Short mmCIF file of C-alpha atoms in Angstrom, two decimals:
data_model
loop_
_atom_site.label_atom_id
_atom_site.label_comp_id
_atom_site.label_asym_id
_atom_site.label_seq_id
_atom_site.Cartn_x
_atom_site.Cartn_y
_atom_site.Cartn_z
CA UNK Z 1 0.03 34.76 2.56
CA UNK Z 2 -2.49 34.80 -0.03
CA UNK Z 3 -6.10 33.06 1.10
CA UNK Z 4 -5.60 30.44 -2.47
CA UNK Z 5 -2.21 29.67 -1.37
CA UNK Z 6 -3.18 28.57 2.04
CA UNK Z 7 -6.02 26.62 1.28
CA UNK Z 8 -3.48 24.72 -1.42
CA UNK Z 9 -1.31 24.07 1.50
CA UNK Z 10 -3.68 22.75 4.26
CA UNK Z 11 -5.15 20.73 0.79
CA UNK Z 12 -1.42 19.23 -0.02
CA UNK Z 13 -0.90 18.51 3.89
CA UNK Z 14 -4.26 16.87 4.38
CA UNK Z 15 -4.17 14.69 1.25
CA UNK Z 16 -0.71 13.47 2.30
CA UNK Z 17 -1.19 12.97 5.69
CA UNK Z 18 -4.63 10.90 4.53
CA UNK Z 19 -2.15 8.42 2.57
CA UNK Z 20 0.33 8.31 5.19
CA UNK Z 21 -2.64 7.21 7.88
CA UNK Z 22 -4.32 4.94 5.18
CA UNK Z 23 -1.39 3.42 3.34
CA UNK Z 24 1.31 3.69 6.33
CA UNK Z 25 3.71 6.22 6.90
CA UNK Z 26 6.55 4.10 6.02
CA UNK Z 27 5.05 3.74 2.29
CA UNK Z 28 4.84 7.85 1.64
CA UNK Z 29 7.23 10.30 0.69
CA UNK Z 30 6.24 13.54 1.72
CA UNK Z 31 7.57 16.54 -0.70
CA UNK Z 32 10.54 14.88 -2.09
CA UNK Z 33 13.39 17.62 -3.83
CA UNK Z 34 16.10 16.79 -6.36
CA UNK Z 35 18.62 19.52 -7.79
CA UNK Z 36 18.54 20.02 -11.10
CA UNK Z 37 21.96 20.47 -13.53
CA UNK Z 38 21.99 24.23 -12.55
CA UNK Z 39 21.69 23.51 -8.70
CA UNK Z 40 18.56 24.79 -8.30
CA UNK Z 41 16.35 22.58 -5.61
CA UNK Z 42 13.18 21.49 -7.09
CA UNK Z 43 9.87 19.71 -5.92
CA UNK Z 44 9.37 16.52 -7.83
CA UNK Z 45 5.69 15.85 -6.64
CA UNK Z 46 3.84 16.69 -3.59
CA UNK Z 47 4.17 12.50 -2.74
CA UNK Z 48 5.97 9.68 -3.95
CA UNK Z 49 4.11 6.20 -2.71
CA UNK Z 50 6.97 3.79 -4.07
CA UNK Z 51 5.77 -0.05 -4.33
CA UNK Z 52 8.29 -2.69 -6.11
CA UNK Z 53 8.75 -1.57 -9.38
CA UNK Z 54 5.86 0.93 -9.57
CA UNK Z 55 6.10 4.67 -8.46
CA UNK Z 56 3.07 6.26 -7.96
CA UNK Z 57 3.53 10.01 -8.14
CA UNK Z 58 0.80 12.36 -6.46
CA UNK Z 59 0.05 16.14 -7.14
CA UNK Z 60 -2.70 18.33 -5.62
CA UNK Z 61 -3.75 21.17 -7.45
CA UNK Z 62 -6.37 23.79 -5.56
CA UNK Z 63 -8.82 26.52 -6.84
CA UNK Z 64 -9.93 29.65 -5.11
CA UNK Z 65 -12.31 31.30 -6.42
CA UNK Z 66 -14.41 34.50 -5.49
CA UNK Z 67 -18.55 32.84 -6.21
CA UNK Z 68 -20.04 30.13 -4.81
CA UNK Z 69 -20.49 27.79 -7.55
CA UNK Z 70 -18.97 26.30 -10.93
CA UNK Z 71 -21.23 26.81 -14.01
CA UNK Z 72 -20.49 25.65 -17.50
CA UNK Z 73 -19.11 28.32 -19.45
CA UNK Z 74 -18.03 30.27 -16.17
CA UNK Z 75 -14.47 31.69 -16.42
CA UNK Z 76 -13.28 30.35 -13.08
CA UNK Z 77 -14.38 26.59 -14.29
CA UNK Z 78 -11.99 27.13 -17.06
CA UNK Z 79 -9.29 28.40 -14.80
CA UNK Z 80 -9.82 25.09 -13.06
CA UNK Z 81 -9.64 22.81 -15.24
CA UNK Z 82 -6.46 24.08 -16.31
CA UNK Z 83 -4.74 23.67 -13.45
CA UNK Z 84 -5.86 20.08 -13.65
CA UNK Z 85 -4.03 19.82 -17.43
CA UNK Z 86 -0.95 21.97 -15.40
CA UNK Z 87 -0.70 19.70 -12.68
CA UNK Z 88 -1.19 16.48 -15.18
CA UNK Z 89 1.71 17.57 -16.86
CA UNK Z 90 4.10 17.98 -13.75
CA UNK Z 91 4.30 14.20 -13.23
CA UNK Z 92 6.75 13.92 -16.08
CA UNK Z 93 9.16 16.30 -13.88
CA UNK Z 94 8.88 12.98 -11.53
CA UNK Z 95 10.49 10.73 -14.48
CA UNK Z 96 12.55 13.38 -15.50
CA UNK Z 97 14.44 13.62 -12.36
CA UNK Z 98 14.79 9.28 -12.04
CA UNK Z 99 15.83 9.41 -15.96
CA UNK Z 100 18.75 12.21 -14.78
CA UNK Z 101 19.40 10.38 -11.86
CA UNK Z 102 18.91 13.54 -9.96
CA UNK Z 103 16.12 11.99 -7.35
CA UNK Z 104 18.25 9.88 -5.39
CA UNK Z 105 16.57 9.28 -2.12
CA UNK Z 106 13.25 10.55 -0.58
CA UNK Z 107 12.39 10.67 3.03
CA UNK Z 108 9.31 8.53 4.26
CA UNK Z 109 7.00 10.01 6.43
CA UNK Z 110 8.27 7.95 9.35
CA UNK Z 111 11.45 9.97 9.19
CA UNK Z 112 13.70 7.38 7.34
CA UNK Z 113 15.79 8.16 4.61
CA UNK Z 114 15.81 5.71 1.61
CA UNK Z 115 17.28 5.42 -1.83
CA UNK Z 116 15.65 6.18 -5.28
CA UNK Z 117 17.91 6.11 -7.75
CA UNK Z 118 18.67 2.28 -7.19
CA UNK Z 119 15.51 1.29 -7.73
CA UNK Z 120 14.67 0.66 -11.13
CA UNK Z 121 11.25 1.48 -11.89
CA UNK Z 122 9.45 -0.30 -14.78
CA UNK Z 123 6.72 1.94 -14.37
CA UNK Z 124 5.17 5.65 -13.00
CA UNK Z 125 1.76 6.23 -12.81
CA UNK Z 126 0.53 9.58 -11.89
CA UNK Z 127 -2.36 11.03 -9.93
CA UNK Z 128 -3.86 14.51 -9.40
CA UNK Z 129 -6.41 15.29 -6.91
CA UNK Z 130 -7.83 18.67 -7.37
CA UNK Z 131 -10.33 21.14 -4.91
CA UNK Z 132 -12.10 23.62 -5.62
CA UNK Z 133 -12.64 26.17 -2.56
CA UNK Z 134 -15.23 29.19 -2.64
CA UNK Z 135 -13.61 32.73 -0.47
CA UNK Z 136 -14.75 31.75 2.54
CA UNK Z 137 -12.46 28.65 2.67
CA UNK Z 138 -15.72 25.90 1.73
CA UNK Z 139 -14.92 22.97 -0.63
CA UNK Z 140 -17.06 23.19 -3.21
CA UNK Z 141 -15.09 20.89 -5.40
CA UNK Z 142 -18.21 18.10 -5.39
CA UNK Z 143 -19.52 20.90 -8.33
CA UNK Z 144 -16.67 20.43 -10.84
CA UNK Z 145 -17.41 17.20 -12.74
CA UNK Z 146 -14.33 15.77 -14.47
CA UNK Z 147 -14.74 14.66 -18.40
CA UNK Z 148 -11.27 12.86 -18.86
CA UNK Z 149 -10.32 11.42 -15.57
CA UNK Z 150 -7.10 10.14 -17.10
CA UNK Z 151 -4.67 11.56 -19.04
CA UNK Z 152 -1.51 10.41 -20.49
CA UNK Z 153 1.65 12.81 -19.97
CA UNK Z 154 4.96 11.17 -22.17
CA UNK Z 155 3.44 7.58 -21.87
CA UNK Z 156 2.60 8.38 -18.20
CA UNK Z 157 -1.16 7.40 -17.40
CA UNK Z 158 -2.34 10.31 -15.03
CA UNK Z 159 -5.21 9.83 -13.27
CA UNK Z 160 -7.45 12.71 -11.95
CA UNK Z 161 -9.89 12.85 -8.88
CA UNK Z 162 -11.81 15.65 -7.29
CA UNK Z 163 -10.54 15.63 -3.78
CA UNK Z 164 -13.91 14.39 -1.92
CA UNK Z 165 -13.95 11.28 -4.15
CA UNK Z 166 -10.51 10.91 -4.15
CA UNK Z 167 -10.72 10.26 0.12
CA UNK Z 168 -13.54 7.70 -0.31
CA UNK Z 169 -11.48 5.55 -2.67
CA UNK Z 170 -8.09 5.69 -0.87
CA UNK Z 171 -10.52 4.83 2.39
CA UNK Z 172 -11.42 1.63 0.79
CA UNK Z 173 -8.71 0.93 -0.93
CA UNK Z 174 -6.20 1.57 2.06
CA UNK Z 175 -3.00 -0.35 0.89
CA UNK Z 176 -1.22 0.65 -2.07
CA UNK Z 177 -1.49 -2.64 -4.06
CA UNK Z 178 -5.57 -2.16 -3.34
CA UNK Z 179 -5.25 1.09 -4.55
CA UNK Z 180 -3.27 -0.13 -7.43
CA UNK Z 181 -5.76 -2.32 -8.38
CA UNK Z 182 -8.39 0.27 -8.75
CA UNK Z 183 -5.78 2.52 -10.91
CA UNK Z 184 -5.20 -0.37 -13.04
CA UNK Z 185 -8.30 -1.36 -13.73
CA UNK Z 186 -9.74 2.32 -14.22
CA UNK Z 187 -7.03 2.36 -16.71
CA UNK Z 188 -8.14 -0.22 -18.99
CA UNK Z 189 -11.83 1.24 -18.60
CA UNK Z 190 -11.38 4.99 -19.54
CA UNK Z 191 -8.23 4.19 -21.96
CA UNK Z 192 -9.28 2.04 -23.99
CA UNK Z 193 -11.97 0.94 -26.53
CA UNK Z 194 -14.57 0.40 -24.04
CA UNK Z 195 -17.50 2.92 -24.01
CA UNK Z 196 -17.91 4.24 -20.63
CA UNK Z 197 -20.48 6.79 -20.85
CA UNK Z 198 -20.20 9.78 -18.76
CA UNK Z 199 -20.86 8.67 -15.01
CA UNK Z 200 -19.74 9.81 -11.53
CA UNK Z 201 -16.71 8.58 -10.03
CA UNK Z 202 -17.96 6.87 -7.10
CA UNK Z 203 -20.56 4.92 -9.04
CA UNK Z 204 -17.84 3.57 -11.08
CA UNK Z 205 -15.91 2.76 -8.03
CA UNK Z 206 -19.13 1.26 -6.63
CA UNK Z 207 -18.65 -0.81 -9.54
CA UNK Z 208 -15.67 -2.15 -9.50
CA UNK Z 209 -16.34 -3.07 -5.71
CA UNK Z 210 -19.83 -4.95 -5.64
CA UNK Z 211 -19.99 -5.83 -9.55
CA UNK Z 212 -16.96 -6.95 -10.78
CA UNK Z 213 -17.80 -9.47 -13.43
CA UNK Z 214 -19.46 -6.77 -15.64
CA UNK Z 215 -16.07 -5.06 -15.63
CA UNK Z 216 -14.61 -8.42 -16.71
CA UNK Z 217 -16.97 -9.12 -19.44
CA UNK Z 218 -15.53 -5.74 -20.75
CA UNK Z 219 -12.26 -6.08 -20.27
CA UNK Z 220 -11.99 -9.38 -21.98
CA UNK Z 221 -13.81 -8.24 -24.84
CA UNK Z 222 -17.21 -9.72 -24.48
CA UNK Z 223 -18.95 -6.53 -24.74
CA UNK Z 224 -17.42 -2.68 -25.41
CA UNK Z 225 -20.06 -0.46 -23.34
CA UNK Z 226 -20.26 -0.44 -19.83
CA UNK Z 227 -22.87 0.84 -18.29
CA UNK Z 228 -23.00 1.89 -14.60
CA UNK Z 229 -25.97 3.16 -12.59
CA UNK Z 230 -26.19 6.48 -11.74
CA UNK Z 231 -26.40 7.11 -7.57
CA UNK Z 232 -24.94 3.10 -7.77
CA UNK Z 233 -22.28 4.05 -4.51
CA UNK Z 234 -25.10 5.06 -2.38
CA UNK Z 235 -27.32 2.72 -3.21
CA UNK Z 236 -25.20 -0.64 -2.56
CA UNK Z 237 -24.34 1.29 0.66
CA UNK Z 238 -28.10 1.79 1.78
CA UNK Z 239 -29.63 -1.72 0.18
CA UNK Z 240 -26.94 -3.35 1.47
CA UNK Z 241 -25.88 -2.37 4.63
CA UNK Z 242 -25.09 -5.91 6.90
CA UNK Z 243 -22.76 -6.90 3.49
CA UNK Z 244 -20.40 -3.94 4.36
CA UNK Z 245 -20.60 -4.34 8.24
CA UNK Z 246 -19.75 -8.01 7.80
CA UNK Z 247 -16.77 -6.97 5.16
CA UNK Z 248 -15.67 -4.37 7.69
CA UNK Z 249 -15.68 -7.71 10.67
CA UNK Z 250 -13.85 -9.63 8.67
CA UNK Z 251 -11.37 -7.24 7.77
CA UNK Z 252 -10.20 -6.41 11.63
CA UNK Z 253 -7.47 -8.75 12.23
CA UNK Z 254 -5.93 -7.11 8.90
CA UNK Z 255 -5.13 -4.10 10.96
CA UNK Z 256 -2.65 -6.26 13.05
CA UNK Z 257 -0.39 -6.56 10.23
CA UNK Z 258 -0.43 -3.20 9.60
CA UNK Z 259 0.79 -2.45 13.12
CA UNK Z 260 3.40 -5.05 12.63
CA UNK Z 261 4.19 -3.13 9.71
CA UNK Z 262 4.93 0.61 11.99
CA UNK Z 263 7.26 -1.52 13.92
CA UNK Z 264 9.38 -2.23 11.51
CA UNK Z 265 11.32 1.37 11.46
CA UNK Z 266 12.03 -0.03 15.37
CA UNK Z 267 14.71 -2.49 13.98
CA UNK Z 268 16.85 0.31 12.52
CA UNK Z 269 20.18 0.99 14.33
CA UNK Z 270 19.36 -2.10 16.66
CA UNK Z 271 21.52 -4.78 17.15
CA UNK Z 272 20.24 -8.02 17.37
CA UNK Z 273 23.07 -9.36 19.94
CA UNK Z 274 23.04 -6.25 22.34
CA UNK Z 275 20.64 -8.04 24.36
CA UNK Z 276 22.20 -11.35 24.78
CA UNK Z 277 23.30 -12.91 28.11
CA UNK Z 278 27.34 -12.78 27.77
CA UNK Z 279 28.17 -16.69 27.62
CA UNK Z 280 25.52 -16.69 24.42
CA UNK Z 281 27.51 -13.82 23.28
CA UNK Z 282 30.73 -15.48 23.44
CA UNK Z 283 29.11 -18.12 21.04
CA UNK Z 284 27.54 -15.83 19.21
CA UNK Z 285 29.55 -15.53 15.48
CA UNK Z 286 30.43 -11.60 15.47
CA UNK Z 287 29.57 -9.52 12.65
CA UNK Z 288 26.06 -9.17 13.85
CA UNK Z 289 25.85 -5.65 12.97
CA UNK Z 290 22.96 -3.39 13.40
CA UNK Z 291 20.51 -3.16 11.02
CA UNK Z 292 19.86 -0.22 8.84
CA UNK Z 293 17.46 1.35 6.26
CA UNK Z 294 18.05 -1.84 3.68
CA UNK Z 295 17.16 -3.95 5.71
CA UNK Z 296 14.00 -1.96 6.59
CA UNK Z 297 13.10 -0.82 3.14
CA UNK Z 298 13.12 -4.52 2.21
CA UNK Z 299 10.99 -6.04 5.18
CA UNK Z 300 9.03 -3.16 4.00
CA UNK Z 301 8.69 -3.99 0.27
CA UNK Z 302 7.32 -7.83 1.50
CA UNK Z 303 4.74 -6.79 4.18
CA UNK Z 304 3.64 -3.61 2.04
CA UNK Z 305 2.73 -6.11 -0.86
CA UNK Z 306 -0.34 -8.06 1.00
CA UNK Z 307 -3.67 -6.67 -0.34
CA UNK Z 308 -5.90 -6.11 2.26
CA UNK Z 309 -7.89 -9.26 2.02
CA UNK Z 310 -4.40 -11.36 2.19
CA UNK Z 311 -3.25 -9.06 5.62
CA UNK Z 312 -6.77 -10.04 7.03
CA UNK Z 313 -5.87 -13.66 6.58
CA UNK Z 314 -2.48 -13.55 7.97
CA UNK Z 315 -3.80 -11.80 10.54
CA UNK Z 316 -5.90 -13.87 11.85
CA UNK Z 317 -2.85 -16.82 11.62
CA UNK Z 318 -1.31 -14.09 13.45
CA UNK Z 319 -3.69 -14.24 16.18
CA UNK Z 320 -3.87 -18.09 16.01
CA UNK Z 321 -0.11 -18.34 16.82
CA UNK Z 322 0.17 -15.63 19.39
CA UNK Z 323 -2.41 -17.44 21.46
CA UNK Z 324 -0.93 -20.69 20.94
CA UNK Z 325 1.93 -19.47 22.40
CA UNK Z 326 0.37 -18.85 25.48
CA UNK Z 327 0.71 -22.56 25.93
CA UNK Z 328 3.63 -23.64 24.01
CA UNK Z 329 7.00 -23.15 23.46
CA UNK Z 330 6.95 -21.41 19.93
CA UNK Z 331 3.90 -21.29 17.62
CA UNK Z 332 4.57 -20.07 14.01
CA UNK Z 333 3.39 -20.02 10.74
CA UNK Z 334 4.23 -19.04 7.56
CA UNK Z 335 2.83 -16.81 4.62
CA UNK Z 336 3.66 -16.64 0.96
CA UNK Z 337 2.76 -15.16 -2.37
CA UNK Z 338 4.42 -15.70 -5.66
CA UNK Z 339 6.76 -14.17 -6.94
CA UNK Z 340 6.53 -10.69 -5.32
CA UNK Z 341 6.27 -11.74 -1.69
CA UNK Z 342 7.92 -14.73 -0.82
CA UNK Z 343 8.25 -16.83 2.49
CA UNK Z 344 6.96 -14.49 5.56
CA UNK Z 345 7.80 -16.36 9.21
CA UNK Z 346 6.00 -15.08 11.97
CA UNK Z 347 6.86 -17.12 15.41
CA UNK Z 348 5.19 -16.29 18.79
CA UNK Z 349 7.12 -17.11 21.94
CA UNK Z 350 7.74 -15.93 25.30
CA UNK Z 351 11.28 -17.54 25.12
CA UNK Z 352 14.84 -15.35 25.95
CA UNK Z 353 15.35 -13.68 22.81
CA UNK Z 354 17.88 -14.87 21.92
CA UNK Z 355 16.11 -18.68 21.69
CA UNK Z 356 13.51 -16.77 19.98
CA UNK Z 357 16.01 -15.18 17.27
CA UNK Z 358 17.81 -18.20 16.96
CA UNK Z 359 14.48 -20.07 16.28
CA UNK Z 360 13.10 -17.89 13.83
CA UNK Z 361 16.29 -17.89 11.81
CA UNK Z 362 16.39 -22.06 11.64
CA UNK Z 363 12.48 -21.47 10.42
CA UNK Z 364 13.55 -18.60 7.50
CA UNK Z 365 16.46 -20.70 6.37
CA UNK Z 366 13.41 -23.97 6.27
CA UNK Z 367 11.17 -21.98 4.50
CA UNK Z 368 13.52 -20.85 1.50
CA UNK Z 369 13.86 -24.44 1.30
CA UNK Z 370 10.27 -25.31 1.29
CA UNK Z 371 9.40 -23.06 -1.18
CA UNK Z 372 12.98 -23.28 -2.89
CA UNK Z 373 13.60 -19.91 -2.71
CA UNK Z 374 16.76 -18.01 -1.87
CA UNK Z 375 15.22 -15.13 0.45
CA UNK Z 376 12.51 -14.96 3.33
CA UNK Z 377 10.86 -12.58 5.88
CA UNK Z 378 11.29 -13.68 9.78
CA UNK Z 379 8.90 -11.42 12.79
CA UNK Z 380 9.16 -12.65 16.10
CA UNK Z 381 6.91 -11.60 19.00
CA UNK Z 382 5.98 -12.68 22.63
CA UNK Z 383 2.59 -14.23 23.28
CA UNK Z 384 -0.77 -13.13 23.41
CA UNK Z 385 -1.04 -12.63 26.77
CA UNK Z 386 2.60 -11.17 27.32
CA UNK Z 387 3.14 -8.08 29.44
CA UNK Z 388 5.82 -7.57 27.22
CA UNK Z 389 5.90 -6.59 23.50
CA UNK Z 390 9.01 -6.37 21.15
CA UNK Z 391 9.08 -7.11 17.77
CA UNK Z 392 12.51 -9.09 15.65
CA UNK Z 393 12.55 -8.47 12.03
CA UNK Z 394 14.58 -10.32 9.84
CA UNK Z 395 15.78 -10.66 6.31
CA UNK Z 396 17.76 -13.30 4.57
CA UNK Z 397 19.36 -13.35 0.75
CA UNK Z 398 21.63 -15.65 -1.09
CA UNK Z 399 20.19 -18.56 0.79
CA UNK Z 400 21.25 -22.33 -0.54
CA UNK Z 401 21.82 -25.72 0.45
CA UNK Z 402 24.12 -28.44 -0.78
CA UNK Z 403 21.32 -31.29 -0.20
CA UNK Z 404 17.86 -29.14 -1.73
CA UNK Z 405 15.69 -32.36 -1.44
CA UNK Z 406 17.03 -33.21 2.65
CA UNK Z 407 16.24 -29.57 3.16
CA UNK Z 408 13.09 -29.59 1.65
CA UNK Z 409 12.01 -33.10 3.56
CA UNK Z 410 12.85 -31.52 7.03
CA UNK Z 411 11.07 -28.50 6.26
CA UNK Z 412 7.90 -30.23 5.65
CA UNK Z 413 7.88 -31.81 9.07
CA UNK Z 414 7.96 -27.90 10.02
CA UNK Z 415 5.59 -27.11 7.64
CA UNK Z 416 3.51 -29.37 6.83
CA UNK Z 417 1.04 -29.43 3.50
CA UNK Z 418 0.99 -25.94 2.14
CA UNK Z 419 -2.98 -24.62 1.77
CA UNK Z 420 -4.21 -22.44 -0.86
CA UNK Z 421 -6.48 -19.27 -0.08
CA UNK Z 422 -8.98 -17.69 -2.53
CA UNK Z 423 -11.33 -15.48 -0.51
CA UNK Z 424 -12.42 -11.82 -1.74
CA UNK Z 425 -13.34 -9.27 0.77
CA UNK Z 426 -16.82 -9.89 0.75
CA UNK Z 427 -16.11 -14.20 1.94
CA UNK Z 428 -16.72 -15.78 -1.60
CA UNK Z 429 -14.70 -17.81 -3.22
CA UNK Z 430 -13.61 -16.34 -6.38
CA UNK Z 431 -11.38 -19.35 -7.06
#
């Protein structure tokens, strides 16, 4: 094996195993083939991080090269750049292949299969992430500075990072509609009439995280240049220090959602009655069949939708109920966001399952009707302070009721007064 070829592979591997351990494993497709009309097995991208009607197609590119650094006019910085244009252009292969119907399932990092040719994307965006190594095996990609970090392939917005700037951002932006934020607003920066004069990546990032209203005041047309400081990341890190300690404290009970979250592959192939005492059984209705992949990919699609600011809150709800139910019978709560998310029930209770199943489904079915919707969310835990932990997942569709107002007036005494949120990641109120 060539030295080039396996320093693109360990690149590839790391960069996808970096998503998968930032924006869950159940949210990454690692590698994913289609066939195309002569049979032939192809690569569509080197990642596929699906989210509603987005797909967000990833491609590494690596560089080998036999000096030590990357000088304008140099050959090799040429050669390098491209093989960023090359791999800018392979994201349309990604379209291609949904377009032909050819990419018809991927396989998430977790291990579970799921469809792709059902899903009907209104949009792909692309993005390449690029190293440079030197013959010994050394990055040296923090040389190479990138003059068009986006490109548009076929309508496709493509947006390019050097690999070391690349892992800062997907650090801090470490759920996919976070990191779709960034994208999207990067978007409107570099692609369209506002003058963004040529500045680092991370300073623009640095930006968009501690300045955001003079990215506003471009994008709705109060001003055209934007002007960013040069050594701006380090700087906001090094004046400001307790900020981004306090940001990362009030982030931690985000990170119990997410491990909610790698449960959820747990409720394939279960059945939710194979645990029930036989006389429940008998009164159980049958056709309470296991639940598959659908049913996962679509708990999945709700959870993986919270930014990281709105998993912190729930979070900490989460916490609230689980040591409430140290005490009481069932402690819940519920979480929604229009129209993407919908009703989430989470109930804490250290009660037979099968009470606690039966529970959380009365509370799903309440919530559509609070929030007159026809689907919902359910999780169901023990306790805080439970020796025991197993999680219930639950989806409902189709949901109605002959009587909407009753419904909706014994829901509230569930319920209660619904309470807005409007808290960044730094504790302001942005509302």
């Amino acid at each position: 094996m060539k030295p080039g070829m396996d320093h693109g592979r360990r690149a590839e591997s790391e960069v996808v195993r970096l998503c998968g351990d930032l924006f869950l494993k159940d949210f990454v497709l690692g590698s994913p083939k289609y066939r195309t009309p002569s049979g032939q097995l192809r690569e569509a991208a080197d990642a596929l991080l699906p989210y509603g009607d987005i797909l967000i197609a990833m491609q590494v590119k690596t560089r080998t090269i036999q000096g030590d650094t990357l000088t304008n006019n140099d050959p090799e910085l040429r050669r390098v750049l491209r093989c960023v244009e090359s791999a800018a252009k392979q994201v349309k292969t990604v379209k291609r292949a949904l377009d032909a119907r050819a990419l018809k399932e991927g396989v998430t990092l977790r291990g579970v299969q799921i469809p792709l040719v059902s899903d009907p994307y209104k949009s792909i965006l692309g993005i390449v992430v690029i190293d440079v190594f030197n013959a010994g095996g050394k990055s040296i990609v923090d040389q190479l500075e990138i003059h068009s970090g986006l490109i548009e392939v076929r309508g496709i917005p493509v947006h390019v990072f050097r690999a070391c700037d690349f892992r800062t951002i997907a650090r801090e932006q470490d759920t996919i509609p976070d990191l779709l934020n960034y994208l999207t607003t990067r978007q409107e920066l570099l692609g369209g009439d506002i003058r963004v004069p040529l500045v680092a990546e991370l300073d623009l990032f640095g930006l968009f995280k501690t300045r955001y209203p003079l990215i506003q005041e471009c994008l709705s047309g109060n001003t055209k240049v934007l002007l960013v400081e040069p050594g701006l990341w380090e700087k906001v890190h090094s004046d400001f220090e307790d900020m981004w300690t306090e940001r990362d404290e009030r982030m931690i009970p985000s990170y119990l959602v997410d491990k909610t979250i790698e449960e959820v592959h747990t409720c394939i192939g279960y059945t939710p009655t194979s645990e029930y005492p036989p006389d429940v059984l008998q009164k159980t209705r049958a056709g309470a069949g296991p639940s598959g992949p659908v049913e996962y990919w679509e708990i999945l699609q709700r959870l993986g939708r919270l930014s990281r600011v709105e998993r912190a809150q729930f979070g900490a709800k989460m916490y609230e109920k689980a040591h409430a139910a140290d005490t009481k019978p069932f402690a819940f709560t519920l979480i929604y966001r229009f129209p993407d998310v919908g009703p989430i029930v989470y109930l804490c209770s250290n009660k037979p399952r099968h009470e606690r199943a039966k529970r959380l489904q009365i509370l799903m079915k309440c919530a559509c009707a609070y929030l007159d919707t026809a689907h919902a969310v359910g999780i169901a835990t023990q306790s805080f302070s439970s020796e025991e932990r197993s999680h219930d997942f639950a989806v409902i569709q189709g949901v109605s009721f002959p009587d909407l107002e009753e419904a909706k007036r014994v829901s509230q005494q569930f319920f209660g007064a619904p309470r807005g949120t409007s808290y960044d990641e730094w504790g302001k109120n942005y509302a």
